[in-house]
Amino acid sequence: MSEVENLVIVGSGPSGYTAAIYAARAQLNPIIYEGSVTAGGALMNTTEVENFPGFIDGIMGPDLMDAMRKQAKRFGANLITDDIVEMDLSGPVKVLKDGSGNTVKAKAVILAMGSAYREIGLENEKRLSGRGVSWCATCDGFFFRDQTIAVVGGGDSAVEEATFLTKFASKVVLIHRRDSLRASKIMAERALSNPKIEMLWNTEVIDVLGAEKVEALSLKNTVTGEVSKRDFTGLFVAIGHDPRNELVKGQITLDAEGYVVVENGSTRTNLTGVFACGDLVDHTYRQAITAAGTGCQSALDAEKFLSHH
Amino acid sequence: MSAATPVTTANFEDVVLKSSTPVLVDFWAEWCGPCRAVGPILDQIADEHGDKIKIVKLNTDEESAIAIKYGITSIPTLNVFVNGEVVKTIIGAKPKPALLKELEGFI
């Protein structure tokens, strides 16, 4: 591909697809790289989304993403189910390389790579990943029928996973290093009142034990320092996310935590013609609707930029 | 185009364990987003490398006995069988170039 496109959007999810909808309606002929195995983003691994406005009875995460995708397609966005593996954003023409070895050039780029789940950082967590350690309750919950499993974390995703897992497990122990949940009140109350969920406050997972599969966790009380061992067959890790900045690190301004920095009140990064939206820039809110909101902003910012260039 | 073909408990032994070529078994389920994402990639690999490695998929929902037998607790899990033994396990959906690299020894 030697011609220069107007706009390439990297990443799907609510921000990328919303950017694609707006940019396509503005007749910018955007190309959106959805990701070969990450298309649809984080919501693809969730179940019911209850708080996305417009859906009285809620909507399944994957269905919401499928609808956004089709809406972008309807307006002519060029959807490519591949990854961008390299990009050079420095010059007036941005050069991106995809997973199949093709190069695409563009005047403007919207970064919407989202975030990736965080690991506890234990050696045995990695070793037993897929052997009892999981990051996807909706994928793997089924395999823990009638078992006692642990969820670590205290935010919305931890509480949502714990609640979801009670459909299968005989008992779910929610392990949190503080003495109260960070999750929204409605979800926290739902979990706390669930008879299958037991809370283990002020507790950290310091090791995952098991030869071939998860058998137990080594736990440490964050107040008393006491170490104990408890049997579990599964561990679901939901301790947060980190921005997926690996493609732009070193060429764009990131903050101390690795989020892409945008100019206040806009989606403009420090590089001309490069915009960023969604979880990649958002420390604070990280909701589907806020990601869609900044996705919209990024398309409008890109449209304005392209009208001058 | 040849795609990954389904296997069941009934034909698992014939198709997988007694195969003379390596077989990649994709343990998957309908409800699993990453499984649906990696499915088409495996179809492509089946199409391009089907002469060297047989690619089949096992629905863990319908054929849970086999999933339990092989200790599957996370999907997608891709197990490569040679002479009836699991010689490689790939856990989680990965992009095509990464999968091809993992399967280098078989294709």
Tab-separated table of C-alpha atoms in Angstrom:
chain	number	residue	atom	x	y	z
A	1	MET	CA	0.000	0.000	0.000
A	2	SER	CA	1.783	3.143	-1.102
A	3	GLU	CA	-1.004	5.699	-0.907
A	4	VAL	CA	-1.498	7.674	2.276
A	5	GLU	CA	-4.748	7.044	4.124
A	6	ASN	CA	-6.542	9.717	6.089
A	7	LEU	CA	-6.918	7.905	9.340
A	8	VAL	CA	-5.927	4.628	10.948
A	9	ILE	CA	-7.482	3.601	14.251
A	10	VAL	CA	-5.479	1.086	16.275
A	11	GLY	CA	-7.567	-1.057	18.612
A	12	SER	CA	-11.240	-1.767	18.876
A	13	GLY	CA	-13.329	-1.818	22.035
A	14	PRO	CA	-15.849	0.931	22.745
A	15	SER	CA	-13.343	3.734	22.073
A	16	GLY	CA	-11.961	2.401	18.787
A	17	TYR	CA	-15.352	1.444	17.366
A	18	THR	CA	-16.945	4.750	18.383
A	19	ALA	CA	-14.058	6.610	16.768
A	20	ALA	CA	-14.637	4.480	13.653
A	21	ILE	CA	-18.374	5.254	13.616
A	22	TYR	CA	-17.786	9.006	13.834
A	23	ALA	CA	-14.881	9.044	11.393
A	24	ALA	CA	-16.753	6.905	8.869
A	25	ARG	CA	-19.833	9.123	9.090
A	26	ALA	CA	-17.546	12.110	8.498
A	27	GLN	CA	-16.424	10.318	5.329
A	28	LEU	CA	-12.814	10.057	6.376
A	29	ASN	CA	-12.681	6.410	5.157
A	30	PRO	CA	-10.994	5.223	8.344
A	31	ILE	CA	-9.157	1.930	8.576
A	32	ILE	CA	-9.552	0.256	11.940
A	33	TYR	CA	-7.196	-2.496	13.069
A	34	GLU	CA	-9.363	-4.423	15.485
A	35	GLY	CA	-6.710	-6.843	16.727
A	36	SER	CA	-6.468	-10.467	15.591
A	37	VAL	CA	-7.456	-11.983	18.935
A	38	THR	CA	-8.402	-8.880	20.901
A	39	ALA	CA	-11.132	-7.514	18.606
A	40	GLY	CA	-13.917	-6.018	20.670
A	41	GLY	CA	-11.614	-5.367	23.588
A	42	ALA	CA	-12.117	-6.066	27.253
A	43	LEU	CA	-15.904	-6.243	27.038
A	44	MET	CA	-15.611	-9.451	25.019
A	45	ASN	CA	-14.747	-11.248	28.251
A	46	THR	CA	-17.600	-9.852	30.291
A	47	THR	CA	-21.193	-10.884	30.640
A	48	GLU	CA	-23.998	-8.458	31.373
A	49	VAL	CA	-23.310	-4.725	31.032
A	50	GLU	CA	-26.009	-3.077	33.138
A	51	ASN	CA	-24.988	0.565	33.006
A	52	PHE	CA	-24.484	1.362	29.331
A	53	PRO	CA	-27.153	3.990	28.674
A	54	GLY	CA	-29.935	3.011	26.300
A	55	PHE	CA	-30.263	-0.632	27.332
A	56	ILE	CA	-33.048	-0.832	29.880
A	57	ASP	CA	-32.451	-4.484	30.719
A	58	GLY	CA	-28.702	-4.435	30.176
A	59	ILE	CA	-26.827	-6.001	27.280
A	60	MET	CA	-24.184	-8.715	27.012
A	61	GLY	CA	-20.693	-7.223	26.558
A	62	PRO	CA	-19.926	-9.188	23.357
A	63	ASP	CA	-23.339	-8.230	21.891
A	64	LEU	CA	-22.700	-4.551	22.582
A	65	MET	CA	-19.343	-4.755	20.836
A	66	ASP	CA	-20.804	-6.637	17.907
A	67	ALA	CA	-23.435	-3.913	17.507
A	68	MET	CA	-20.822	-1.135	17.603
A	69	ARG	CA	-18.731	-3.027	15.069
A	70	LYS	CA	-21.654	-3.401	12.681
A	71	GLN	CA	-22.579	0.244	13.116
A	72	ALA	CA	-19.029	1.268	12.134
A	73	LYS	CA	-19.176	-1.082	9.167
A	74	ARG	CA	-22.530	0.298	8.052
A	75	PHE	CA	-20.955	3.726	7.577
A	76	GLY	CA	-18.080	2.294	5.595
A	77	ALA	CA	-15.280	1.912	8.115
A	78	ASN	CA	-12.681	-0.509	6.801
A	79	LEU	CA	-12.409	-3.149	9.545
A	80	ILE	CA	-9.260	-5.251	9.564
A	81	THR	CA	-9.024	-8.158	12.003
A	82	ASP	CA	-5.288	-7.992	12.425
A	83	ASP	CA	-2.781	-6.444	14.815
A	84	ILE	CA	-0.554	-3.449	14.343
A	85	VAL	CA	2.859	-4.683	15.403
A	86	GLU	CA	4.984	-1.613	14.779
A	87	MET	CA	4.407	2.083	14.255
A	88	ASP	CA	6.427	5.172	13.523
A	89	LEU	CA	4.376	8.207	14.463
A	90	SER	CA	7.081	10.871	14.273
A	91	GLY	CA	6.692	12.384	10.792
A	92	PRO	CA	3.762	13.976	8.975
A	93	VAL	CA	3.084	10.572	7.398
A	94	LYS	CA	2.602	7.877	10.030
A	95	VAL	CA	3.868	4.426	9.078
A	96	LEU	CA	2.285	1.334	10.591
A	97	LYS	CA	3.047	-2.343	10.041
A	98	ASP	CA	0.487	-5.067	10.567
A	99	GLY	CA	0.789	-8.674	11.703
A	100	SER	CA	0.684	-9.949	8.122
A	101	GLY	CA	3.646	-7.798	7.099
A	102	ASN	CA	1.694	-5.085	5.276
A	103	THR	CA	2.597	-1.432	5.700
A	104	VAL	CA	-0.062	1.232	5.932
A	105	LYS	CA	0.561	4.973	5.865
A	106	ALA	CA	-1.751	7.615	7.275
A	107	LYS	CA	-2.006	11.318	7.921
A	108	ALA	CA	-3.646	10.776	11.295
A	109	VAL	CA	-3.695	7.943	13.821
A	110	ILE	CA	-6.041	7.281	16.707
A	111	LEU	CA	-4.576	5.118	19.446
A	112	ALA	CA	-7.209	2.970	21.152
A	113	MET	CA	-5.218	-0.026	22.357
A	114	GLY	CA	-6.918	-0.156	25.732
A	115	SER	CA	-5.436	-1.972	28.673
A	116	ALA	CA	-4.233	-5.427	29.612
A	117	TYR	CA	-4.913	-7.287	32.836
A	118	ARG	CA	-2.326	-6.974	35.548
A	119	GLU	CA	-0.541	-9.984	36.981
A	120	ILE	CA	0.290	-10.391	40.666
A	121	GLY	CA	3.876	-10.962	39.574
A	122	LEU	CA	4.540	-14.338	41.177
A	123	GLU	CA	6.646	-16.928	39.402
A	124	ASN	CA	4.188	-19.722	40.171
A	125	GLU	CA	1.284	-17.596	38.961
A	126	LYS	CA	2.860	-17.671	35.526
A	127	ARG	CA	3.784	-21.345	35.735
A	128	LEU	CA	0.261	-22.398	36.703
A	129	SER	CA	-1.467	-20.026	34.310
A	130	GLY	CA	-4.107	-22.078	32.507
A	131	ARG	CA	-3.659	-24.774	35.147
A	132	GLY	CA	-5.922	-23.191	37.703
A	133	VAL	CA	-4.770	-19.582	37.429
A	134	SER	CA	-7.066	-17.575	35.179
A	135	TRP	CA	-7.850	-14.015	34.164
A	136	CYS	CA	-11.144	-14.761	32.470
A	137	ALA	CA	-14.017	-15.908	34.664
A	138	THR	CA	-16.433	-16.079	31.744
A	139	CYS	CA	-14.047	-18.360	29.825
A	140	ASP	CA	-12.904	-20.625	32.607
A	141	GLY	CA	-15.499	-20.540	35.384
A	142	PHE	CA	-17.223	-23.578	33.944
A	143	PHE	CA	-14.220	-25.798	34.743
A	144	PHE	CA	-14.488	-25.112	38.478
A	145	ARG	CA	-17.911	-26.576	39.076
A	146	ASP	CA	-18.478	-27.499	42.742
A	147	GLN	CA	-14.982	-26.416	43.724
A	148	THR	CA	-13.602	-23.841	46.139
A	149	ILE	CA	-11.860	-21.064	44.273
A	150	ALA	CA	-10.283	-17.721	45.046
A	151	VAL	CA	-10.661	-14.345	43.382
A	152	VAL	CA	-8.054	-11.729	44.172
A	153	GLY	CA	-8.875	-8.035	43.883
A	154	GLY	CA	-11.278	-5.474	45.287
A	155	GLY	CA	-12.568	-3.474	42.333
A	156	ASP	CA	-15.567	-3.835	40.052
A	157	SER	CA	-14.023	-6.561	37.933
A	158	ALA	CA	-13.052	-8.681	40.955
A	159	VAL	CA	-16.510	-8.388	42.445
A	160	GLU	CA	-18.177	-9.082	39.112
A	161	GLU	CA	-16.025	-12.173	38.565
A	162	ALA	CA	-16.633	-13.453	42.091
A	163	THR	CA	-20.377	-13.062	41.656
A	164	PHE	CA	-20.316	-14.713	38.233
A	165	LEU	CA	-18.215	-17.627	39.517
A	166	THR	CA	-20.784	-18.518	42.195
A	167	LYS	CA	-22.830	-19.954	39.310
A	168	PHE	CA	-20.325	-22.789	39.102
A	169	ALA	CA	-18.181	-22.949	42.218
A	170	SER	CA	-19.396	-24.271	45.570
A	171	LYS	CA	-17.549	-21.432	47.271
A	172	VAL	CA	-15.769	-18.283	46.115
A	173	VAL	CA	-13.335	-16.566	48.458
A	174	LEU	CA	-12.686	-12.945	47.528
A	175	ILE	CA	-9.205	-11.985	48.688
A	176	HIS	CA	-8.505	-8.289	49.077
A	177	ARG	CA	-5.519	-6.594	50.625
A	178	ARG	CA	-7.578	-3.802	52.191
A	179	ASP	CA	-10.509	-3.854	54.597
A	180	SER	CA	-13.133	-2.517	52.191
A	181	LEU	CA	-13.982	-2.936	48.503
A	182	ARG	CA	-13.180	-0.366	45.864
A	183	ALA	CA	-16.026	-1.669	43.711
A	184	SER	CA	-19.209	0.317	43.115
A	185	LYS	CA	-21.702	0.081	45.938
A	186	ILE	CA	-24.374	-1.884	44.106
A	187	MET	CA	-21.898	-4.562	43.014
A	188	ALA	CA	-20.156	-4.720	46.381
A	189	GLU	CA	-23.453	-5.201	48.183
A	190	ARG	CA	-24.455	-7.918	45.763
A	191	ALA	CA	-21.232	-9.777	46.488
A	192	LEU	CA	-21.294	-9.251	50.250
A	193	SER	CA	-24.825	-10.588	50.514
A	194	ASN	CA	-24.091	-13.648	48.336
A	195	PRO	CA	-23.991	-16.710	50.634
A	196	LYS	CA	-21.450	-18.445	48.382
A	197	ILE	CA	-18.940	-15.585	48.651
A	198	GLU	CA	-16.616	-15.352	51.610
A	199	MET	CA	-14.539	-12.212	52.119
A	200	LEU	CA	-10.935	-12.463	53.164
A	201	TRP	CA	-9.950	-8.901	54.094
A	202	ASN	CA	-6.449	-7.513	54.580
A	203	THR	CA	-4.959	-10.461	52.783
A	204	GLU	CA	-2.360	-10.785	50.033
A	205	VAL	CA	-1.586	-13.781	47.858
A	206	ILE	CA	2.159	-14.381	48.230
A	207	ASP	CA	2.452	-17.716	46.429
A	208	VAL	CA	0.492	-20.157	44.317
A	209	LEU	CA	1.143	-23.752	45.289
A	210	GLY	CA	0.758	-26.925	43.249
A	211	ALA	CA	2.925	-29.226	41.162
A	212	GLU	CA	0.798	-29.660	38.028
A	213	LYS	CA	-2.187	-27.509	38.902
A	214	VAL	CA	-3.290	-25.049	41.550
A	215	GLU	CA	-3.767	-26.779	44.893
A	216	ALA	CA	-3.415	-24.022	47.467
A	217	LEU	CA	-2.486	-20.406	48.038
A	218	SER	CA	-0.012	-18.988	50.452
A	219	LEU	CA	-1.599	-15.942	52.062
A	220	LYS	CA	-0.290	-13.103	54.165
A	221	ASN	CA	-2.312	-10.910	56.465
A	222	THR	CA	-1.395	-7.312	55.596
A	223	VAL	CA	-2.089	-6.123	59.160
A	224	THR	CA	-0.554	-8.819	61.341
A	225	GLY	CA	1.970	-10.179	58.826
A	226	GLU	CA	0.791	-13.702	59.607
A	227	VAL	CA	1.312	-16.234	56.807
A	228	SER	CA	-1.124	-19.068	56.217
A	229	LYS	CA	-1.974	-21.685	53.620
A	230	ARG	CA	-5.413	-22.450	52.298
A	231	ASP	CA	-6.588	-24.993	49.731
A	232	PHE	CA	-8.060	-23.771	46.450
A	233	THR	CA	-8.290	-25.399	43.030
A	234	GLY	CA	-8.538	-22.137	41.137
A	235	LEU	CA	-7.295	-18.565	41.347
A	236	PHE	CA	-8.878	-15.778	39.331
A	237	VAL	CA	-6.760	-12.649	39.197
A	238	ALA	CA	-8.631	-9.334	38.910
A	239	ILE	CA	-6.305	-6.749	40.401
A	240	GLY	CA	-6.586	-4.148	37.674
A	241	HIS	CA	-5.222	-3.253	34.280
A	242	ASP	CA	-2.268	-1.488	32.753
A	243	PRO	CA	-2.368	0.599	29.566
A	244	ARG	CA	-1.211	-1.274	26.461
A	245	ASN	CA	1.446	1.231	25.491
A	246	GLU	CA	4.160	-1.118	24.197
A	247	LEU	CA	3.815	0.056	20.572
A	248	VAL	CA	4.189	3.747	21.367
A	249	LYS	CA	6.558	3.701	24.333
A	250	GLY	CA	9.597	5.835	23.602
A	251	GLN	CA	7.974	7.882	20.852
A	252	ILE	CA	5.054	9.504	22.628
A	253	THR	CA	4.682	11.162	26.011
A	254	LEU	CA	3.462	8.772	28.704
A	255	ASP	CA	2.819	9.582	32.331
A	256	ALA	CA	4.487	7.854	35.264
A	257	GLU	CA	1.992	4.986	35.162
A	258	GLY	CA	2.343	4.465	31.418
A	259	TYR	CA	-0.862	6.117	30.207
A	260	VAL	CA	-0.653	8.193	27.040
A	261	VAL	CA	-0.768	11.881	27.932
A	262	VAL	CA	-3.338	13.994	26.081
A	263	GLU	CA	-3.760	17.747	26.074
A	264	ASN	CA	-6.303	18.829	28.641
A	265	GLY	CA	-9.828	18.740	27.285
A	266	SER	CA	-8.876	17.010	24.041
A	267	THR	CA	-7.487	13.720	22.735
A	268	ARG	CA	-4.382	15.305	21.168
A	269	THR	CA	-1.092	13.673	22.148
A	270	ASN	CA	2.257	15.467	21.992
A	271	LEU	CA	2.690	14.203	18.399
A	272	THR	CA	0.958	16.104	15.597
A	273	GLY	CA	-1.800	14.056	14.024
A	274	VAL	CA	-1.816	11.416	16.766
A	275	PHE	CA	-4.815	11.140	19.056
A	276	ALA	CA	-5.509	8.762	21.932
A	277	CYS	CA	-8.662	7.592	23.659
A	278	GLY	CA	-10.229	4.957	25.878
A	279	ASP	CA	-8.464	3.023	28.621
A	280	LEU	CA	-5.088	3.893	27.110
A	281	VAL	CA	-5.461	7.440	28.483
A	282	ASP	CA	-7.922	6.963	31.315
A	283	HIS	CA	-6.667	6.549	34.891
A	284	THR	CA	-9.874	7.352	36.523
A	285	TYR	CA	-13.118	6.230	34.951
A	286	ARG	CA	-12.425	3.194	32.720
A	287	GLN	CA	-16.040	2.625	31.759
A	288	ALA	CA	-17.428	1.508	28.410
A	289	ILE	CA	-19.340	4.768	28.134
A	290	THR	CA	-16.355	6.999	28.947
A	291	ALA	CA	-14.226	5.064	26.471
A	292	ALA	CA	-16.923	5.541	23.826
A	293	GLY	CA	-17.011	9.244	24.766
A	294	THR	CA	-13.292	9.816	24.287
A	295	GLY	CA	-13.423	7.675	21.129
A	296	CYS	CA	-15.965	10.116	19.745
A	297	GLN	CA	-13.792	13.063	20.771
A	298	SER	CA	-10.751	11.556	19.071
A	299	ALA	CA	-12.609	11.179	15.763
A	300	LEU	CA	-13.792	14.789	15.937
A	301	ASP	CA	-10.274	15.964	16.813
A	302	ALA	CA	-8.854	13.920	13.920
A	303	GLU	CA	-11.490	15.276	11.556
A	304	LYS	CA	-10.591	18.839	12.489
A	305	PHE	CA	-6.913	18.091	12.111
A	306	LEU	CA	-7.389	16.492	8.687
A	307	SER	CA	-9.417	19.451	7.422
A	308	HIS	CA	-6.282	21.589	7.910
A	309	HIS	CA	-3.762	19.069	6.560
B	1	MET	CA	-10.804	-24.097	2.268
B	2	SER	CA	-10.287	-26.784	4.864
B	3	ALA	CA	-11.206	-25.718	8.369
B	4	ALA	CA	-10.610	-27.222	11.781
B	5	THR	CA	-12.956	-30.201	12.088
B	6	PRO	CA	-14.866	-31.081	15.251
B	7	VAL	CA	-13.932	-34.152	17.303
B	8	THR	CA	-16.049	-35.922	19.885
B	9	THR	CA	-15.553	-38.502	22.603
B	10	ALA	CA	-16.619	-41.144	20.090
B	11	ASN	CA	-13.897	-40.475	17.533
B	12	PHE	CA	-11.201	-38.899	19.719
B	13	GLU	CA	-9.132	-42.060	19.845
B	14	ASP	CA	-9.224	-42.666	16.103
B	15	VAL	CA	-8.788	-39.077	14.989
B	16	VAL	CA	-6.362	-37.819	17.624
B	17	LEU	CA	-4.655	-40.581	19.584
B	18	LYS	CA	-4.057	-42.953	16.674
B	19	SER	CA	-3.152	-40.287	14.144
B	20	SER	CA	0.079	-40.784	12.229
B	21	THR	CA	0.559	-37.013	11.917
B	22	PRO	CA	0.656	-34.471	14.763
B	23	VAL	CA	-2.793	-33.250	15.803
B	24	LEU	CA	-3.602	-29.908	17.357
B	25	VAL	CA	-6.753	-30.064	19.474
B	26	ASP	CA	-8.443	-26.731	20.123
B	27	PHE	CA	-10.391	-27.008	23.388
B	28	TRP	CA	-13.059	-24.341	23.059
B	29	ALA	CA	-16.626	-23.374	23.912
B	30	GLU	CA	-19.308	-21.204	22.412
B	31	TRP	CA	-19.417	-18.700	25.293
B	32	CYS	CA	-15.669	-18.021	25.274
B	33	GLY	CA	-14.748	-14.791	23.463
B	34	PRO	CA	-11.032	-15.534	23.000
B	35	CYS	CA	-11.964	-18.989	21.592
B	36	ARG	CA	-14.134	-17.379	18.943
B	37	ALA	CA	-11.295	-14.986	18.113
B	38	VAL	CA	-8.692	-17.712	17.652
B	39	GLY	CA	-11.048	-20.066	15.745
B	40	PRO	CA	-10.666	-18.413	12.331
B	41	ILE	CA	-6.887	-18.250	12.770
B	42	LEU	CA	-6.783	-22.008	13.360
B	43	ASP	CA	-8.949	-22.503	10.274
B	44	GLN	CA	-6.329	-20.595	8.283
B	45	ILE	CA	-3.509	-22.665	9.735
B	46	ALA	CA	-5.484	-25.827	8.918
B	47	ASP	CA	-5.842	-24.583	5.369
B	48	GLU	CA	-2.185	-23.690	4.952
B	49	HIS	CA	-0.479	-26.471	6.904
B	50	GLY	CA	-3.108	-29.232	6.958
B	51	ASP	CA	-0.720	-31.629	5.256
B	52	LYS	CA	1.684	-31.552	8.205
B	53	ILE	CA	-0.545	-31.009	11.192
B	54	LYS	CA	-4.151	-32.022	11.614
B	55	ILE	CA	-6.233	-29.327	13.332
B	56	VAL	CA	-9.383	-30.347	15.175
B	57	LYS	CA	-11.615	-28.674	17.736
B	58	LEU	CA	-13.254	-30.130	20.799
B	59	ASN	CA	-16.269	-28.452	22.348
B	60	THR	CA	-15.580	-28.623	26.085
B	61	ASP	CA	-19.238	-28.033	26.811
B	62	GLU	CA	-20.438	-31.076	24.923
B	63	GLU	CA	-17.399	-33.294	25.429
B	64	SER	CA	-16.479	-32.383	28.991
B	65	ALA	CA	-15.148	-35.859	29.868
B	66	ILE	CA	-12.181	-35.388	27.535
B	67	ALA	CA	-11.600	-31.843	28.742
B	68	ILE	CA	-11.491	-33.133	32.313
B	69	LYS	CA	-9.215	-36.026	31.342
B	70	TYR	CA	-6.658	-33.598	29.956
B	71	GLY	CA	-6.983	-31.245	32.914
B	72	ILE	CA	-8.326	-28.330	30.928
B	73	THR	CA	-9.144	-25.407	33.236
B	74	SER	CA	-8.716	-22.557	30.804
B	75	ILE	CA	-9.872	-22.079	27.247
B	76	PRO	CA	-8.808	-21.781	24.590
B	77	THR	CA	-6.174	-24.444	25.274
B	78	LEU	CA	-4.397	-25.850	22.233
B	79	ASN	CA	-2.799	-29.262	22.827
B	80	VAL	CA	-0.564	-30.850	20.233
B	81	PHE	CA	-0.684	-34.667	20.262
B	82	VAL	CA	2.025	-36.846	18.773
B	83	ASN	CA	1.595	-40.630	19.003
B	84	GLY	CA	-1.253	-40.171	21.453
B	85	GLU	CA	0.729	-38.010	23.880
B	86	VAL	CA	0.425	-34.286	24.575
B	87	VAL	CA	3.759	-32.832	23.507
B	88	LYS	CA	2.845	-29.153	23.582
B	89	THR	CA	0.273	-26.977	25.289
B	90	ILE	CA	-0.566	-23.441	24.231
B	91	ILE	CA	-2.905	-21.580	26.559
B	92	GLY	CA	-4.904	-18.537	25.517
B	93	ALA	CA	-5.706	-16.891	22.188
B	94	LYS	CA	-2.620	-15.738	20.318
B	95	PRO	CA	-2.147	-13.895	17.015
B	96	LYS	CA	-1.296	-16.009	13.975
B	97	PRO	CA	2.437	-15.185	13.796
B	98	ALA	CA	2.819	-16.148	17.477
B	99	LEU	CA	0.943	-19.423	16.940
B	100	LEU	CA	3.014	-20.288	13.879
B	101	LYS	CA	6.137	-19.699	15.918
B	102	GLU	CA	4.866	-21.988	18.703
B	103	LEU	CA	4.073	-24.649	16.100
B	104	GLU	CA	7.390	-24.270	14.281
B	105	GLY	CA	8.503	-27.801	15.104
B	106	PHE	CA	5.393	-29.335	13.558
B	107	ILE	CA	4.873	-27.409	10.318
